[in-house]
Amino acid sequence: MQADLMLEHWQTQGWLRPLDLAFARFIARYEPAQPLVWLAAALCSYQIKQGHVCLDVAKLHANPLSALGLTAELTLSQQQALLQQFALISLEQWHGALNQSALVDSGVGTNPLVMVANRLYLRRYWQYEQDIACEIKQRLAQTDTIAGRLPVTVLRPLIEQLFQGGNPSQNNVQPDWQQLACAVACRSAFTVITGGPGTGKTTTVVSLLALLQLLQLRQNAPLLEIRLAAPTGKAAARLKESISGAISRLALLDITGYNQIQQAIPTSVSTIHRLLGIKAGSKSLRYNRYQPLPLDVLVLDEASMVDVEMMAALLLALPQAARIILLGDKDQLSSVEAGALLAELCKKASAGDYLPASAAWLAQQTGQHIPDKLINADGSLLSQHIVMLRHSHRFGQHSGIGQLATMVNQGQFDLTIWQRHPTELLLAQCACNTDSTFQQLVLNGGNLSAAYGYQHYLSLLRGTVPEPEQQDGWAKKILDAFSCFQVLSATRKGEWGVEQLNAQIQNILAKASLIEPEHQWFAGRPVMVTRNDYQLGLMNGDIGICLPKLILQPDGSLTSSLRVAFAVAEGIKWVIPARLNAVETVFVMTVHKSQGSEFNHTVLAIADHDSGMLNRELLYTAITRASARFTLVCAEPNQLTAAVQRQTTRAGGLSLALTS
């Protein structure tokens, strides 16, 4: 089959996007005699949609279906046909065509494609990766200068003051990683603090910010300008809540200068879009390398959700002397868009990879001793700036949710864990979404006293609508109740996908007389914003609930009208439903959309045909959204044995660019 006809066929089958085909034809106009270059260009463009920063040509040659993520999407005959087509092309032929192409260079020119070793990039994605690496390396180079300004007589007493009650580590006891994280960040302009749920990332960063401000006071220097940011509005709201709580706990300590630093630790959190001043419908930034952000320290939460384009823009907008601190769980799903930044940065985090000199400096500054197994005489420079928090305060050693998450993270799956932890873990085998077991889960969480179904928040809507002055508090209570329970799905389509499940759950609740969905907007309808709306001040991921609200009329009378209540930084925002164009019902959300959230009871619903799409990161992310109860709904639980072995590996070269 001719290359153009083959690409057109792939596009009609849905294996390529129209954009990918158009890009291949653009390349073909300039190099009509190079069909392999057209094909490589189309696949390189396609990989961006799959979350990869580039096309790994060697992996494409070795296993085309896996490299392109098509294993689960094609029938056996389609797979065989595709493999036959790729089998005709050797790796040498790929390299020969791309290296000889006038439209491909190694990064020194302006061609649309860049080839580095086996990695083929669209130029702008290669540039994003280079910008990120350059900015990080520039900050890593400042370490010795910053450390030289931190005499032990200044730093260690402050750390001991902030971590009152903490004891120096012994050889057979894990060190206090929160103290170590603070010390590492104090001598670095670039720091990554990673860890699973409940390991204290937010608590650590509040202590760190207090420590940085106290150091300024001790050195008679101006207090630092600190900003907090997160990828989504929902993540920003959660960080704000966590920061406020951690600051109030800090107030209990007897810290000299606390009143000054309390005012200098911000509690307001902005999305990255707002921070950079991205305008609606435009990619222009108010802040960039020519007009940097007015700050000294930036804390970015949920860094695993940030793609390469946004991270490059953020780093370029930082003043050269500014610190950046990334927080996140390296084992969570990566960003929806291209890149797996946190996973790439934290490749050696579990192993520590600390140089002996780093371990000695940290022991001197904190009294905490890094275990010998985490010390490496050949450790990388990047590893000295990464700290993994290893003790979960949310999930103790006997926690079923914690044990299940650890098991999945290690690529294991043992069905007996459900029997060992019946109060925390529930396995519901349902053949279809009309199963009575699933209906009971939706209504009351399976009659569980420690968790709720959607009946819980909807019961609060019954009765008289409160007076206007009480409505904000009432709405907040309903929003909090809704966040106790959440159904998640791995996909959008199919019987167990988001779209059908939302419709089915709506039917279940209507039959139980909990909602009256006669129209699109009804009391109790939960919605998620799917696109940033700067006019309304709502961001992608924000969740609201449609509620009856008493409206004061010009004549002084009160009438009831539907409004959608959102919990925002300033309190409750009430929005007329007609103004919400980019929203979707959210009785069910994808696991990707759930990142940055926590629910009392989380339900993950999967179908047999989802098995090819399930992987370790998706399961881990879903499990760790639950704080008290996790329920798995599926027809065949044994499919998870293979799923936990399947890891998401995104093609990219950031880790290599950082060492070059």
GROMACS .gro file of N, CA, C and O in nm, residues 280-341:
model
  248
  280ALA      N    1  -0.787   3.428   2.805
  280ALA     CA    2  -0.883   3.336   2.742
  280ALA      C    3  -0.871   3.343   2.591
  280ALA      O    4  -0.868   3.451   2.532
  281GLY      N    5  -0.865   3.224   2.528
  281GLY     CA    6  -0.859   3.218   2.381
  281GLY      C    7  -0.726   3.261   2.323
  281GLY      O    8  -0.715   3.285   2.203
  282SER      N    9  -0.623   3.272   2.407
  282SER     CA   10  -0.493   3.318   2.358
  282SER      C   11  -0.382   3.240   2.428
  282SER      O   12  -0.399   3.192   2.539
  283LYS      N   13  -0.267   3.228   2.362
  283LYS     CA   14  -0.152   3.164   2.423
  283LYS      C   15  -0.049   3.265   2.469
  283LYS      O   16   0.059   3.229   2.515
  284SER      N   17  -0.081   3.392   2.456
  284SER     CA   18   0.012   3.495   2.501
  284SER      C   19   0.015   3.500   2.652
  284SER      O   20  -0.087   3.481   2.719
  285LEU      N   21   0.133   3.525   2.707
  285LEU     CA   22   0.153   3.527   2.852
  285LEU      C   23   0.188   3.667   2.899
  285LEU      O   24   0.268   3.736   2.836
  286ARG      N   25   0.129   3.705   3.011
  286ARG     CA   26   0.168   3.833   3.069
  286ARG      C   27   0.310   3.824   3.123
  286ARG      O   28   0.388   3.919   3.114
  287TYR      N   29   0.343   3.706   3.182
  287TYR     CA   30   0.477   3.687   3.239
  287TYR      C   31   0.554   3.585   3.156
  287TYR      O   32   0.504   3.478   3.123
  288ASN      N   33   0.679   3.620   3.124
  288ASN     CA   34   0.763   3.534   3.042
  288ASN      C   35   0.909   3.565   3.073
  288ASN      O   36   0.939   3.635   3.171
  289ARG      N   37   1.000   3.519   2.988
  289ARG     CA   38   1.142   3.541   3.017
  289ARG      C   39   1.181   3.690   3.011
  289ARG      O   40   1.278   3.731   3.071
  290TYR      N   41   1.103   3.769   2.939
  290TYR     CA   42   1.134   3.912   2.926
  290TYR      C   43   1.064   3.995   3.035
  290TYR      O   44   1.108   4.104   3.066
  291GLN      N   45   0.955   3.943   3.089
  291GLN     CA   46   0.886   4.007   3.200
  291GLN      C   47   0.859   3.900   3.306
  291GLN      O   48   0.752   3.841   3.313
  292PRO      N   49   0.960   3.873   3.390
  292PRO     CA   50   0.949   3.762   3.485
  292PRO      C   51   0.848   3.790   3.597
  292PRO      O   52   0.813   3.905   3.624
  293LEU      N   53   0.805   3.683   3.660
  293LEU     CA   54   0.711   3.692   3.771
  293LEU      C   55   0.775   3.765   3.889
  293LEU      O   56   0.893   3.745   3.919
  294PRO      N   57   0.699   3.848   3.959
  294PRO     CA   58   0.754   3.921   4.075
  294PRO      C   59   0.752   3.833   4.200
  294PRO      O   60   0.665   3.848   4.287
  295LEU      N   61   0.846   3.742   4.211
  295LEU     CA   62   0.850   3.651   4.325
  295LEU      C   63   0.993   3.605   4.352
  295LEU      O   64   1.081   3.615   4.267
  296ASP      N   65   1.011   3.553   4.474
  296ASP     CA   66   1.140   3.495   4.513
  296ASP      C   67   1.133   3.343   4.524
  296ASP      O   68   1.232   3.274   4.504
  297VAL      N   69   1.013   3.293   4.560
  297VAL     CA   70   0.993   3.149   4.578
  297VAL      C   71   0.859   3.110   4.517
  297VAL      O   72   0.758   3.176   4.542
  298LEU      N   73   0.860   3.004   4.438
  298LEU     CA   74   0.735   2.949   4.384
  298LEU      C   75   0.720   2.805   4.430
  298LEU      O   76   0.811   2.724   4.413
  299VAL      N   77   0.605   2.773   4.488
  299VAL     CA   78   0.571   2.636   4.525
  299VAL      C   79   0.465   2.587   4.428
  299VAL      O   80   0.358   2.649   4.416
  300LEU      N   81   0.493   2.478   4.358
  300LEU     CA   82   0.399   2.422   4.262
  300LEU      C   83   0.353   2.285   4.309
  300LEU      O   84   0.432   2.192   4.317
  301ASP      N   85   0.224   2.273   4.342
  301ASP     CA   86   0.170   2.147   4.389
  301ASP      C   87   0.119   2.064   4.272
  301ASP      O   88   0.096   2.116   4.163
  302GLU      N   89   0.101   1.933   4.296
  302GLU     CA   90   0.051   1.839   4.195
  302GLU      C   91   0.132   1.851   4.065
  302GLU      O   92   0.077   1.858   3.954
  303ALA      N   93   0.263   1.848   4.080
  303ALA     CA   94   0.351   1.868   3.964
  303ALA      C   95   0.340   1.756   3.862
  303ALA      O   96   0.373   1.775   3.745
  304SER      N   97   0.290   1.638   3.903
  304SER     CA   98   0.276   1.528   3.807
  304SER      C   99   0.173   1.560   3.700
  304SER      O  100   0.173   1.500   3.593
  305MET      N  101   0.085   1.657   3.725
  305MET     CA  102  -0.021   1.692   3.630
  305MET      C  103   0.023   1.796   3.528
  305MET      O  104  -0.054   1.831   3.439
  306VAL      N  105   0.144   1.847   3.540
  306VAL     CA  106   0.190   1.956   3.455
  306VAL      C  107   0.261   1.901   3.331
  306VAL      O  108   0.353   1.820   3.343
  307ASP      N  109   0.219   1.946   3.214
  307ASP     CA  110   0.280   1.898   3.089
  307ASP      C  111   0.403   1.982   3.055
  307ASP      O  112   0.431   2.085   3.118
  308VAL      N  113   0.476   1.939   2.952
  308VAL     CA  114   0.604   2.004   2.919
  308VAL      C  115   0.584   2.147   2.870
  308VAL      O  116   0.666   2.235   2.900
  309GLU      N  117   0.478   2.173   2.796
  309GLU     CA  118   0.456   2.309   2.745
  309GLU      C  119   0.435   2.407   2.860
  309GLU      O  120   0.495   2.515   2.863
  310MET      N  121   0.352   2.368   2.958
  310MET     CA  122   0.323   2.457   3.069
  310MET      C  123   0.444   2.471   3.162
  310MET      O  124   0.473   2.581   3.211
  311MET      N  125   0.518   2.362   3.184
  311MET     CA  126   0.635   2.371   3.271
  311MET      C  127   0.743   2.458   3.209
  311MET      O  128   0.809   2.536   3.279
  312ALA      N  129   0.761   2.448   3.078
  312ALA     CA  130   0.860   2.533   3.011
  312ALA      C  131   0.823   2.680   3.027
  312ALA      O  132   0.908   2.764   3.059
  313ALA      N  133   0.695   2.712   3.006
  313ALA     CA  134   0.649   2.851   3.020
  313ALA      C  135   0.669   2.900   3.162
  313ALA      O  136   0.711   3.015   3.185
  314LEU      N  137   0.642   2.815   3.260
  314LEU     CA  138   0.655   2.854   3.400
  314LEU      C  139   0.800   2.880   3.438
  314LEU      O  140   0.833   2.982   3.501
  315LEU      N  141   0.889   2.790   3.400
  315LEU     CA  142   1.030   2.806   3.435
  315LEU      C  143   1.092   2.927   3.366
  315LEU      O  144   1.173   2.999   3.426
  316LEU      N  145   1.053   2.951   3.242
  316LEU     CA  146   1.106   3.067   3.171
  316LEU      C  147   1.058   3.198   3.230
  316LEU      O  148   1.123   3.302   3.215
  317ALA      N  149   0.944   3.195   3.299
  317ALA     CA  150   0.889   3.318   3.358
  317ALA      C  151   0.943   3.345   3.498
  317ALA      O  152   0.910   3.448   3.558
  318LEU      N  153   1.027   3.257   3.550
  318LEU     CA  154   1.084   3.278   3.684
  318LEU      C  155   1.208   3.368   3.676
  318LEU      O  156   1.290   3.353   3.585
  319PRO      N  157   1.224   3.459   3.771
  319PRO     CA  158   1.350   3.532   3.779
  319PRO      C  159   1.465   3.434   3.799
  319PRO      O  160   1.447   3.329   3.861
  320GLN      N  161   1.581   3.467   3.749
  320GLN     CA  162   1.694   3.372   3.755
  320GLN      C  163   1.732   3.335   3.897
  320GLN      O  164   1.779   3.224   3.923
  321ALA      N  165   1.712   3.425   3.991
  321ALA     CA  166   1.751   3.397   4.129
  321ALA      C  167   1.638   3.333   4.210
  321ALA      O  168   1.657   3.300   4.328
  322ALA      N  169   1.523   3.312   4.150
  322ALA     CA  170   1.408   3.259   4.225
  322ALA      C  171   1.422   3.109   4.248
  322ALA      O  172   1.479   3.036   4.166
  323ARG      N  173   1.370   3.064   4.361
  323ARG     CA  174   1.362   2.921   4.391
  323ARG      C  175   1.230   2.866   4.338
  323ARG      O  176   1.129   2.936   4.341
  324ILE      N  177   1.231   2.739   4.300
  324ILE     CA  178   1.106   2.670   4.269
  324ILE      C  179   1.106   2.537   4.343
  324ILE      O  180   1.208   2.466   4.347
  325ILE      N  181   0.993   2.505   4.405
  325ILE     CA  182   0.977   2.382   4.482
  325ILE      C  183   0.858   2.306   4.422
  325ILE      O  184   0.746   2.357   4.420
  326LEU      N  185   0.884   2.188   4.370
  326LEU     CA  186   0.780   2.105   4.311
  326LEU      C  187   0.732   2.002   4.412
  326LEU      O  188   0.813   1.935   4.477
  327LEU      N  189   0.600   1.990   4.427
  327LEU     CA  190   0.540   1.890   4.514
  327LEU      C  191   0.459   1.795   4.429
  327LEU      O  192   0.395   1.836   4.332
  328GLY      N  193   0.457   1.668   4.465
  328GLY     CA  194   0.372   1.575   4.390
  328GLY      C  195   0.407   1.431   4.419
  328GLY      O  196   0.506   1.399   4.485
  329ASP      N  197   0.322   1.344   4.370
  329ASP     CA  198   0.339   1.200   4.386
  329ASP      C  199   0.392   1.144   4.255
  329ASP      O  200   0.322   1.143   4.154
  330LYS      N  201   0.515   1.098   4.254
  330LYS     CA  202   0.579   1.051   4.131
  330LYS      C  203   0.510   0.929   4.071
  330LYS      O  204   0.526   0.899   3.952
  331ASP      N  205   0.432   0.857   4.152
  331ASP     CA  206   0.370   0.734   4.106
  331ASP      C  207   0.230   0.755   4.050
  331ASP      O  208   0.168   0.661   4.000
  332GLN      N  209   0.178   0.878   4.058
  332GLN     CA  210   0.047   0.907   4.002
  332GLN      C  211   0.051   0.911   3.850
  332GLN      O  212   0.158   0.916   3.789
  333LEU      N  213  -0.068   0.915   3.791
  333LEU     CA  214  -0.078   0.934   3.647
  333LEU      C  215  -0.007   1.063   3.605
  333LEU      O  216  -0.009   1.162   3.680
  334SER      N  217   0.050   1.061   3.488
  334SER     CA  218   0.114   1.181   3.435
  334SER      C  219   0.009   1.275   3.377
  334SER      O  220  -0.110   1.245   3.376
  335SER      N  221   0.054   1.389   3.328
  335SER     CA  222  -0.036   1.490   3.274
  335SER      C  223  -0.118   1.436   3.158
  335SER      O  224  -0.078   1.342   3.090
  336VAL      N  225  -0.235   1.497   3.137
  336VAL     CA  226  -0.318   1.458   3.023
  336VAL      C  227  -0.246   1.492   2.893
  336VAL      O  228  -0.251   1.417   2.795
  337GLU      N  229  -0.179   1.607   2.891
  337GLU     CA  230  -0.103   1.649   2.772
  337GLU      C  231   0.035   1.583   2.774
  337GLU      O  232   0.065   1.501   2.860
  338ALA      N  233   0.120   1.620   2.680
  338ALA     CA  234   0.247   1.551   2.661
  338ALA      C  235   0.344   1.573   2.777
  338ALA      O  236   0.359   1.683   2.828
  339GLY      N  237   0.411   1.464   2.815
  339GLY     CA  238   0.516   1.472   2.915
  339GLY      C  239   0.486   1.391   3.039
  339GLY      O  240   0.370   1.363   3.072
  340ALA      N  241   0.592   1.351   3.107
  340ALA     CA  242   0.583   1.282   3.236
  340ALA      C  243   0.695   1.338   3.323
  340ALA      O  244   0.786   1.266   3.365
  341LEU      N  245   0.688   1.469   3.348
  341LEU     CA  246   0.799   1.542   3.408
  341LEU      C  247   0.838   1.489   3.545
  341LEU      O  248   0.956   1.462   3.572
   0.00000   0.00000   0.00000
